Coordinates of C-alpha atoms and ligand atoms in Angstrom, one line a residue:
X1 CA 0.0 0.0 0.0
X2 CA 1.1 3.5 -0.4
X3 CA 1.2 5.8 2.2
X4 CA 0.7 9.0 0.5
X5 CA 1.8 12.2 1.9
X6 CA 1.2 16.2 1.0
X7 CA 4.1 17.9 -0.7
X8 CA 6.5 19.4 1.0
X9 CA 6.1 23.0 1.8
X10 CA 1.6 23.0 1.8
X11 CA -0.3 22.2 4.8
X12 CA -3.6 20.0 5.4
X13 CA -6.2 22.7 7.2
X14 CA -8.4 20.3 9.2
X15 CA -11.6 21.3 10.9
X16 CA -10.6 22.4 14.4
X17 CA -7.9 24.4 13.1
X18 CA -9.9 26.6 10.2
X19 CA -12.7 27.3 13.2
X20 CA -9.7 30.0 13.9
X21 CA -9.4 30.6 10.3
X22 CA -13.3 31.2 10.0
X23 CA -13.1 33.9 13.0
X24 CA -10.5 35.5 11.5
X25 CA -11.7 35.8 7.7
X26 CA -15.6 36.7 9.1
X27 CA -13.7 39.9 10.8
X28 CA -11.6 40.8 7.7
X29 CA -14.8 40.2 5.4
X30 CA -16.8 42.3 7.6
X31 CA -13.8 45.7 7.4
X32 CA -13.5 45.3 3.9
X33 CA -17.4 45.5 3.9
X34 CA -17.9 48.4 6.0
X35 CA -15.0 50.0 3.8
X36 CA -16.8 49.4 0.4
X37 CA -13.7 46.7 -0.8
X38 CA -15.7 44.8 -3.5
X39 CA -14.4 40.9 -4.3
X40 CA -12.7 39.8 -7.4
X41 CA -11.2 36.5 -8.2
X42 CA -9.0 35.6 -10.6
X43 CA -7.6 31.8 -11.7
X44 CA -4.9 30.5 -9.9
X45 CA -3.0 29.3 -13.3
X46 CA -2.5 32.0 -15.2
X47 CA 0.3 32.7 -18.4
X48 CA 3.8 32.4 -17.1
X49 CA 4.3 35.6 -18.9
X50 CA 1.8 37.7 -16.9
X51 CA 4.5 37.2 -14.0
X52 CA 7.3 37.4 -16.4
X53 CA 6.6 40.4 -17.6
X54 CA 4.3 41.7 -14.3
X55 CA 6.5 41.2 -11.1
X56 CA 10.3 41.2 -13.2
X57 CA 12.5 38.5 -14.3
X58 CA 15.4 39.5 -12.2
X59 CA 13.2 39.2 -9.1
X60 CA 13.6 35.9 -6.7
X61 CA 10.0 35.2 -6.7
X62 CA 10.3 35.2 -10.9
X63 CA 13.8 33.8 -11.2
X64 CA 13.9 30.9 -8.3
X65 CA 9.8 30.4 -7.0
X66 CA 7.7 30.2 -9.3
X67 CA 5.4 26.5 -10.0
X68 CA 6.0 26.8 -14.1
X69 CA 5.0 23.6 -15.9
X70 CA 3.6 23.0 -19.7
X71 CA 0.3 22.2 -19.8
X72 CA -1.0 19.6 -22.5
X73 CA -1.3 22.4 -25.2
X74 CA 2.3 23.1 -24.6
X75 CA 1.5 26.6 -23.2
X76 CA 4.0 27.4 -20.3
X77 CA 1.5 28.5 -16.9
X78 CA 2.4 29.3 -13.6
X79 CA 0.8 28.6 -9.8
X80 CA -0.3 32.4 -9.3
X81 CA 2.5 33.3 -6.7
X82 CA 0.8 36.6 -5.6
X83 CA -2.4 38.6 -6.9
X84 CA -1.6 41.9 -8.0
X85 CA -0.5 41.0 -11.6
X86 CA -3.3 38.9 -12.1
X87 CA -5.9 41.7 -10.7
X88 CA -4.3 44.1 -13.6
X89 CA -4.5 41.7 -16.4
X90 CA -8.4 40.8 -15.2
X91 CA -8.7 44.2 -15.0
X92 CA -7.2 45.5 -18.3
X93 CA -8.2 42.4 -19.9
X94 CA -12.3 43.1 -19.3
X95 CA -11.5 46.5 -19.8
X96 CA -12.6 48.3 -16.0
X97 CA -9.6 50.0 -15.4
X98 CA -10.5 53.4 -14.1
X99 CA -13.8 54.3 -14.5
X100 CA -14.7 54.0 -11.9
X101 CA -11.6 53.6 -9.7
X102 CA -11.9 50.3 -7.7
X103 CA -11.3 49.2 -4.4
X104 CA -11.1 45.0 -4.6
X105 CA -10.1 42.7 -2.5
X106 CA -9.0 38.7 -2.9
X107 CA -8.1 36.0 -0.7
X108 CA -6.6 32.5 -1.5
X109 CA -3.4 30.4 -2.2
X110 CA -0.5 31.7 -3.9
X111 CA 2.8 29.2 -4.7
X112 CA 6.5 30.2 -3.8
X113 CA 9.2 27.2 -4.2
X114 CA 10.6 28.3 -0.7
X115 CA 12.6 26.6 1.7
X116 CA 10.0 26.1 4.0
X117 CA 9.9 26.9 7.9
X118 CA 7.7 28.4 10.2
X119 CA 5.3 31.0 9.1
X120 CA 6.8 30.1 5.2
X121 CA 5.4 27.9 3.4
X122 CA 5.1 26.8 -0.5
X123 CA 1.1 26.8 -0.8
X124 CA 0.3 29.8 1.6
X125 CA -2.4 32.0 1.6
X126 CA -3.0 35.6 0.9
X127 CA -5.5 38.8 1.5
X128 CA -4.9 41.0 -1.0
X129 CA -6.4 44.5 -1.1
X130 CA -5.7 46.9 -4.2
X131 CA -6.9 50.2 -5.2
X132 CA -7.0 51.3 -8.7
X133 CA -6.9 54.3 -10.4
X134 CA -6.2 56.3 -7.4
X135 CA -3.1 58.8 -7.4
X136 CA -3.4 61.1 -4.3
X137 CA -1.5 60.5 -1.3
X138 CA -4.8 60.2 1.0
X139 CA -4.9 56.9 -1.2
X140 CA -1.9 55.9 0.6
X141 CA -2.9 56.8 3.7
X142 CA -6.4 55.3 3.3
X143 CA -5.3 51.8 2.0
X144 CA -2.5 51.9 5.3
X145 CA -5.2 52.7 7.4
X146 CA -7.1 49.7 6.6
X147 CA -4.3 47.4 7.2
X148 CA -3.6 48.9 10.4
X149 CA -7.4 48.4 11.8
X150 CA -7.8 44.9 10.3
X151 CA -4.4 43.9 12.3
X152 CA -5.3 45.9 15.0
X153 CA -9.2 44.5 15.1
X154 CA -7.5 41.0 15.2
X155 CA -5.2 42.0 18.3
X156 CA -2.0 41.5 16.8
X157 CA 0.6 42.5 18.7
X158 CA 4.0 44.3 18.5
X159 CA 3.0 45.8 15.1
X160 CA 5.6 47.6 13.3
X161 CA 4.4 49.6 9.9
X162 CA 8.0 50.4 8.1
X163 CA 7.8 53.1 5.1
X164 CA 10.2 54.0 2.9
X165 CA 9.7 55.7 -0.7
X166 CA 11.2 54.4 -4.3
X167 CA 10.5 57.2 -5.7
X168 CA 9.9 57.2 -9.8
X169 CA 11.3 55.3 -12.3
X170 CA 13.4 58.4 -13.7
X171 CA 14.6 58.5 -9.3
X172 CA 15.5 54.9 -9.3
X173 CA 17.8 55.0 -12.6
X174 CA 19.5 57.8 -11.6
X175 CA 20.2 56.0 -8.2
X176 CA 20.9 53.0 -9.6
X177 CA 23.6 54.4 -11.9
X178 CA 25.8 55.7 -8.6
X179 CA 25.0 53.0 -6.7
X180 CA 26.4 50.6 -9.1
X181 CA 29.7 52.8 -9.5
X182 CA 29.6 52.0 -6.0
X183 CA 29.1 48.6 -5.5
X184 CA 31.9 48.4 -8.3
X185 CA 34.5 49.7 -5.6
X186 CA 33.1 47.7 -2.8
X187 CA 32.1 44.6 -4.2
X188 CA 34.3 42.5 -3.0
X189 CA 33.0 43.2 0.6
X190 CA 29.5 42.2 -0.1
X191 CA 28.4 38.4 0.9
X192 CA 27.8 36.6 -1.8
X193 CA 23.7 36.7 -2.0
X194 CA 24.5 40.1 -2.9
X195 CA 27.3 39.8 -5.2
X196 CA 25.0 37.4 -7.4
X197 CA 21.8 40.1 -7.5
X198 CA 24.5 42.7 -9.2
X199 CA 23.4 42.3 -12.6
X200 CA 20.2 40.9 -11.8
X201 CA 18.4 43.3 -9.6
X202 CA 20.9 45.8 -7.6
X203 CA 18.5 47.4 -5.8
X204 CA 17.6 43.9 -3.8
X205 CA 20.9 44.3 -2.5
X206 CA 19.6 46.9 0.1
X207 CA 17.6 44.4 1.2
X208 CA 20.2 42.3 2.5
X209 CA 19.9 40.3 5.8
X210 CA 24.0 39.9 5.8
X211 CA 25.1 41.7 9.0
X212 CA 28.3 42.5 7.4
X213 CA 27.0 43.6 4.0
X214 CA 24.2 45.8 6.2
X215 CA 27.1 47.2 7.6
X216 CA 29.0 48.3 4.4
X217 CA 25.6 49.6 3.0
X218 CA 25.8 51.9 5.3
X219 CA 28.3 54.0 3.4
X220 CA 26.3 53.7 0.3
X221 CA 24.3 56.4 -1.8
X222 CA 21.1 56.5 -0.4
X223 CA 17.9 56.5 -3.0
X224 CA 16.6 59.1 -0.9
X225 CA 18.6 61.4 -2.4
X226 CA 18.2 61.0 -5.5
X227 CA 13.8 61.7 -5.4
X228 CA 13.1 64.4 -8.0
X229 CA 11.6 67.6 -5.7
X230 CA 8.3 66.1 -6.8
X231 CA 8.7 62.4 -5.6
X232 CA 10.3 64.1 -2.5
X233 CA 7.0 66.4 -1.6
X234 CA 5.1 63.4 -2.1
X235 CA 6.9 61.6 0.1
X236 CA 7.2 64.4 2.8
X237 CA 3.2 64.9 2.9
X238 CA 2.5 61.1 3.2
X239 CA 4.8 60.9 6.2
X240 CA 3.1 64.2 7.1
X241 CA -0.2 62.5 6.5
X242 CA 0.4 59.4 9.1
X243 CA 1.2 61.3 11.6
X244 CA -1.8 63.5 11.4
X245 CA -3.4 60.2 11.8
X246 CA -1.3 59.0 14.5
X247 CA -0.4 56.2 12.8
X248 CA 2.7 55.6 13.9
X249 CA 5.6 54.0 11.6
X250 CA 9.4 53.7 11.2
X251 CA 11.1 55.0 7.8
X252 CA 13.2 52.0 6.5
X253 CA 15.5 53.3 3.6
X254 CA 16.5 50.0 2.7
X255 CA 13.1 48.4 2.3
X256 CA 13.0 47.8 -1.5
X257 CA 10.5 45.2 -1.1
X258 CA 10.9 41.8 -3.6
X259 CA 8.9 42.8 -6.6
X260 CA 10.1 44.8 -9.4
X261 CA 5.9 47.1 -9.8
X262 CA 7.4 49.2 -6.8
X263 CA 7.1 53.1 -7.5
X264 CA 7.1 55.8 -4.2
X265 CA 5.2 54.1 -1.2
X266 CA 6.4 51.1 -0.1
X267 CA 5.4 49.4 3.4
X268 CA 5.6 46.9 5.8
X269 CA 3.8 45.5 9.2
X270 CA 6.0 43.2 11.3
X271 CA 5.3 42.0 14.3
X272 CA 8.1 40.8 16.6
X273 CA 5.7 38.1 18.4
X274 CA 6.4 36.7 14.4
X275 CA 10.6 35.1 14.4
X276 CA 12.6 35.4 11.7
X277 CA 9.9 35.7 9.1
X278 CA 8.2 38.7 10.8
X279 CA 6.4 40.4 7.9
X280 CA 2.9 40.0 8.0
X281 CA 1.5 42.5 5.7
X282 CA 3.6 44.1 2.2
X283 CA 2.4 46.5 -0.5
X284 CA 2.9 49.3 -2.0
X285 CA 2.6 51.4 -4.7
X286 CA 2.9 50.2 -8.2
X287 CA 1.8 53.4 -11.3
X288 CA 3.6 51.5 -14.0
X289 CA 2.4 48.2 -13.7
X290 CA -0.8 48.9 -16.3
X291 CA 1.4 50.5 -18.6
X292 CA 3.9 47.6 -18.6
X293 CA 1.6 45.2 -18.8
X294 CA 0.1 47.0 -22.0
X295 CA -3.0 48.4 -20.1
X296 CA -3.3 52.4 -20.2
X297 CA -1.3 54.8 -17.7
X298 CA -3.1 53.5 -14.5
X299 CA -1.9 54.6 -10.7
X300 CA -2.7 52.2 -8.1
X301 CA -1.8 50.7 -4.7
X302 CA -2.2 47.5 -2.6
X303 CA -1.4 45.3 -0.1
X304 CA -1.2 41.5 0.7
X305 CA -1.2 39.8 4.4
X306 CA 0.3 36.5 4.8
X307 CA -3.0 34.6 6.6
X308 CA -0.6 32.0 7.8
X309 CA 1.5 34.3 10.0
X310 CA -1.6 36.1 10.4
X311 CA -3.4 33.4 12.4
X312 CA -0.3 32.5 14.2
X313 CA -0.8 35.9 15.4
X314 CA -4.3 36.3 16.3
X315 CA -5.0 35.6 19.7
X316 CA -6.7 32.4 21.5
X317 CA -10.0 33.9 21.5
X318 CA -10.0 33.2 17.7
X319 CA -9.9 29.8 18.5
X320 CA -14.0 29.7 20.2
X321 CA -16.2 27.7 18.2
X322 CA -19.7 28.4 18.8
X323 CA -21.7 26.4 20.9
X324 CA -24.5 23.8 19.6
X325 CA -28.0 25.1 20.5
X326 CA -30.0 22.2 19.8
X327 CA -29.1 18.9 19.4
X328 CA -31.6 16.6 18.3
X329 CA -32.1 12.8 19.4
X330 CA -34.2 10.6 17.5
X331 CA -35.1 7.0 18.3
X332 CA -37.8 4.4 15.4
X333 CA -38.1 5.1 12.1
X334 CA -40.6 7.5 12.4
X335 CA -38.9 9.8 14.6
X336 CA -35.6 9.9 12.6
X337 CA -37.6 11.5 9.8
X338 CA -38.9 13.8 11.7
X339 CA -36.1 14.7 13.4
X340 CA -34.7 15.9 9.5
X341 CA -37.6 17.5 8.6
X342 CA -37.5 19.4 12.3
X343 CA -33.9 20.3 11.7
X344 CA -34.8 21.7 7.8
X345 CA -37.1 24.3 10.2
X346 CA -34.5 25.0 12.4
X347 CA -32.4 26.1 9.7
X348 CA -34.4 28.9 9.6
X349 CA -33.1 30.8 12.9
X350 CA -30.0 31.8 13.5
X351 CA -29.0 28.8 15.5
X352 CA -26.8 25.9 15.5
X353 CA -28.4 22.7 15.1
X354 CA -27.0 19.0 14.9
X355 CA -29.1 15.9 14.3
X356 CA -28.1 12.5 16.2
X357 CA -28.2 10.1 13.2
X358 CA -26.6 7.3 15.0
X359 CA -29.4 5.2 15.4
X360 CA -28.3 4.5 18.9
X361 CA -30.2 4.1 22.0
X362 CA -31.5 7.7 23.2
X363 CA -29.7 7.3 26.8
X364 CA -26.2 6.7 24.6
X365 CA -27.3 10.2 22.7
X366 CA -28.2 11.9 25.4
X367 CA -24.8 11.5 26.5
X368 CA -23.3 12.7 23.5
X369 CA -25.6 15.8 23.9
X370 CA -24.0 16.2 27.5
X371 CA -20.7 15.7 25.9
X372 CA -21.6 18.4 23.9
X373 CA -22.2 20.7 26.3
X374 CA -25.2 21.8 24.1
X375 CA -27.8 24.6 25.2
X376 CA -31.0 22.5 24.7
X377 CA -32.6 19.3 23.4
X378 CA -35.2 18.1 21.0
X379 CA -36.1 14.8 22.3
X380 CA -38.2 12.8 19.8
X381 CA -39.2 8.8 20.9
X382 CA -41.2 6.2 18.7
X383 CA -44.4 7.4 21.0
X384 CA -43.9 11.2 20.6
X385 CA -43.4 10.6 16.8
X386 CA -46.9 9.1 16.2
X387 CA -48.4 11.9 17.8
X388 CA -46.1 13.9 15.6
X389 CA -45.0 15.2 18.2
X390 CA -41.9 16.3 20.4
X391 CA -39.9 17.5 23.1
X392 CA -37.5 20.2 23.9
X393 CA -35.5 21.0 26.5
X394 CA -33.5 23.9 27.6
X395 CA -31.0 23.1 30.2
X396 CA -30.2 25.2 33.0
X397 CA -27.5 25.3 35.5
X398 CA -30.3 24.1 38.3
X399 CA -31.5 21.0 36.8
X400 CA -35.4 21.7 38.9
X401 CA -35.3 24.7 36.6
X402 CA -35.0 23.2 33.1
X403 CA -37.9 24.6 31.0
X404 CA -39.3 22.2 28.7
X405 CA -42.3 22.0 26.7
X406 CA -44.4 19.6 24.3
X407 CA -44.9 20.8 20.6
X408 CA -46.9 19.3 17.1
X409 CA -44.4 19.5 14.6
X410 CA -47.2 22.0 12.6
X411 CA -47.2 24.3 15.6
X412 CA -44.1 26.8 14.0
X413 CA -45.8 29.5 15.8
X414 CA -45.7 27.7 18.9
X415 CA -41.8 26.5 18.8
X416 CA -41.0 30.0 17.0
X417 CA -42.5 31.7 20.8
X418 CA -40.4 29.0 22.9
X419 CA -37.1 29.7 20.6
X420 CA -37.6 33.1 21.1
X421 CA -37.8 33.3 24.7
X422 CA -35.2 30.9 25.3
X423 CA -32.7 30.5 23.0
X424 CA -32.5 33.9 20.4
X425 CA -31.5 37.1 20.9
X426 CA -33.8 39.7 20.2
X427 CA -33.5 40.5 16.2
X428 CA -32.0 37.7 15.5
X429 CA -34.7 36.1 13.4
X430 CA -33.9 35.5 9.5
X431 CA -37.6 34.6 8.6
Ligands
LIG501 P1 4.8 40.0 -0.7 O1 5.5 40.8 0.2 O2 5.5 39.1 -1.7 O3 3.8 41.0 -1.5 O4 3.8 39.1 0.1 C1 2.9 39.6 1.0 C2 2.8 38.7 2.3 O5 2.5 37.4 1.9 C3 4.1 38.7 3.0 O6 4.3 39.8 3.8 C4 3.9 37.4 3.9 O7 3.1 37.7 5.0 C5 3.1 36.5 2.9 N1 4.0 35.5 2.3 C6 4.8 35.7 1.2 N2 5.4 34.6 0.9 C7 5.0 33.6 1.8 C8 5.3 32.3 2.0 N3 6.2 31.6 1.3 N4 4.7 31.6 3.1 C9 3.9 32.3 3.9 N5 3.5 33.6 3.7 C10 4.1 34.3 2.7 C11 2.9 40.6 -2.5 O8 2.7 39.4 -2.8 C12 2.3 41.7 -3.2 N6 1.4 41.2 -4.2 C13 1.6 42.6 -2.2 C14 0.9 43.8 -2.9 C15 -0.4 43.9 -3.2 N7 1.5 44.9 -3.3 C16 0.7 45.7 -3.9 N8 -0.5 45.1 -3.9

């Protein structure tokens, strides 16, 4: 027999683990709501050329991490690995870039080849949030914001939000031409990680983990100094911006973040509760991606939180799962239908309902409703059935004190009165 296995890198999500997932996703779903973030979802196999030509080829994600097979047509297609190319092509491709400007979000897996280890992963899981066609710095401020109350509504903790600006593409040439002079004298110094992203992508460099190479950078030309007075003001009123807003942040000049789209904003949120892979949350800005992907001039931001690190994050109290209202034991051939057709009325209310089907003896399932710890019973024996009839139960702590009453199954208005007074919260009636 084989004993087959998941690949290396993705994770099985079984059911008491996604309850915190659920909790988690229901608040997100409900800011992005209230914040008038529609959904849009794009295929997860998409043209290895989107990515190509979308996120760079000198980038690691493009170069080293990408899932790239040939499919049966002999078409190259790659495992999405993020969502913001794939949101511009959609976008470009059913022609809604900018009138109106939109506000999407979309959540689900992305593929990196990775080396994985906790909080990384090679099938991982992303929300991403991007808004299109806006230009103004409140943009920035507004799509930070967002990120900030989402992490904050979900009680991470030692949140960091890093900023730092790449300025235009005209900024980052003319950078990038003294840098390189510079990395031309001091090349020898730099580990070798670094020395291999020379010709590749330079500006990565900055990005560096290597204490020693850190330390050499520190002598560098900064980028900073090379922002056109434009790309500077910009800059200079978005820092203003956060602080009007008292969101607080630390400037990062070497955050250069590892996808080529990057123009002026970029930002992260760590958290230190996180290790060695402490970002959480990435984005930026990215006014040249449309263009470059053949779509017309478009300016737009986004963002993407990692929702594995996320729900390492989130606290305990993510991890409730709601109690059971009513469970329902049924004994006789009789009663079990009844006890479905009872349960298919239930599903009208806002309640959680689970039906014994066991077949067992009612004193075996009225343990399991014990076990259970559930708030009531719906007790329905052979004799009860053939009056079509049954019983339910609301436990109490005093046992003397357990209200319980008699209803025909045709009597909704009498079990919708007894549910009401003893098991829903006012308003909470969906019919
Ligand atoms: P990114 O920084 O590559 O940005 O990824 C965003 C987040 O996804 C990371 O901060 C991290 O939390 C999570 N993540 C990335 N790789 C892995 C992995 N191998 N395992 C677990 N989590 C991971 C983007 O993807 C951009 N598309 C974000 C963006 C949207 N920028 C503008 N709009």
């Amino acid at each position: 027999m084989n004993n087959f296995k998941n690949l290396r890198g993705t994770v099985d999500l079984l059911p008491t683990q996604l309850i915190k997932w659920q909790n988690v996703e229901k608040i997100i779903l409900e800011q992005l709501f209230r914040s008038s973030v529609k959904e849009i979802r794009t295929p997860i196999l998409e043209m290895t050329e989107l990515f190509m030509r979308g996120i760079g080829e000198g980038t690691d994600v493009v170069s080293k991490e990408m899932y790239t097979f040939l499919d049966r047509g002999e078409r190259s297609c790659t495992l999405r690995p993020e969502g913001t190319a794939s949101v511009a092509r959609a976008l470009i491709q059913n022609g809604i870039v900018t009138k109106p400007s939109q506000k999407l979000w979309y959540m689900g897996p992305m593929f990196r080849y990775e080396r994985p280890q906790a909080g990384r992963q090679r099938q991982f899981h992303q929300l991403g949030v991007e808004f299109i066609g806006y230009e103004n710095v409140r943009s920035d401020i507004e799509i930070i914001a967002l990120a900030w109350d989402i992490l904050e509504k979900l009680g991470i903790k030692e949140l960091n939000l890093e900023i730092n600006t790449l300025g235009d593409q005209i900024d980052r040439s003319n950078f990038q031409k003294e840098f390189l002079k510079w990395i031309e004298i001091n090349k020898n110094f730099l580990d070798l990680d670094s020395q291999k992203r020379i010709d590749k992508n330079p500006l990565r460099i900055l990005d560096t983990k290597n204490i020693q190479t850190k330390n050499i950078l520190r002598d560098a030309p900064r980028l900073f100094d090379y922002l056109s007075e434009k790309s500077l003001k910009r800059y200079l009123t978005f820092k203003e911006n956060l602080k009007l807003l008292k969101i607080p942040f630390i400037e990062n000049f070497n955050l250069v973040r590892g996808l080529d789209y990057y123009t002026h904003t970029a930002f992260e949120f760590t958290s230190g509760s996180l290790g060695s892979q402490a970002t959480v949350c990435g984005g930026g800005r990215y006014d040249n991606l449309f263009s470059q992907m053949g779509g017309k001039e478009t300016p737009a931001i986004g963002f993407a939180i990692g929702l594995e690190r996320l729900i390492l994050l989130a606290g305990e109290e993510f991890e409730k799962n709601r109690e059971i209202d009513i469970y329902i034991i049924n004994k006789g051939i009789c009663a079990e239908l009844m006890a479905i057709e009872l349960s298919r009325e239930l599903r009208n209310y806002d309640l959680l309902t689970e039906i014994d089907l066991s077949g067992s003896s009612l004193s075996k399932q009225f343990k399991k409703a014990n076990k259970l710890k559930t708030k009531s019973i719906i007790v329905i024996g052979e004799e009860e059935a053939l009056k079509n009839k049954f019983i339910i139960r609301m436990f109490t702590k005093e046992e003397s004190e357990n209200q319980e009453e008699s209803i025909l199954l045709e009597d909704k208005t009498k079990l919708k009165k007894w549910l009401k007074s003893n098991l829903l919260h006012k308003g909470s009636f969906s019919i």
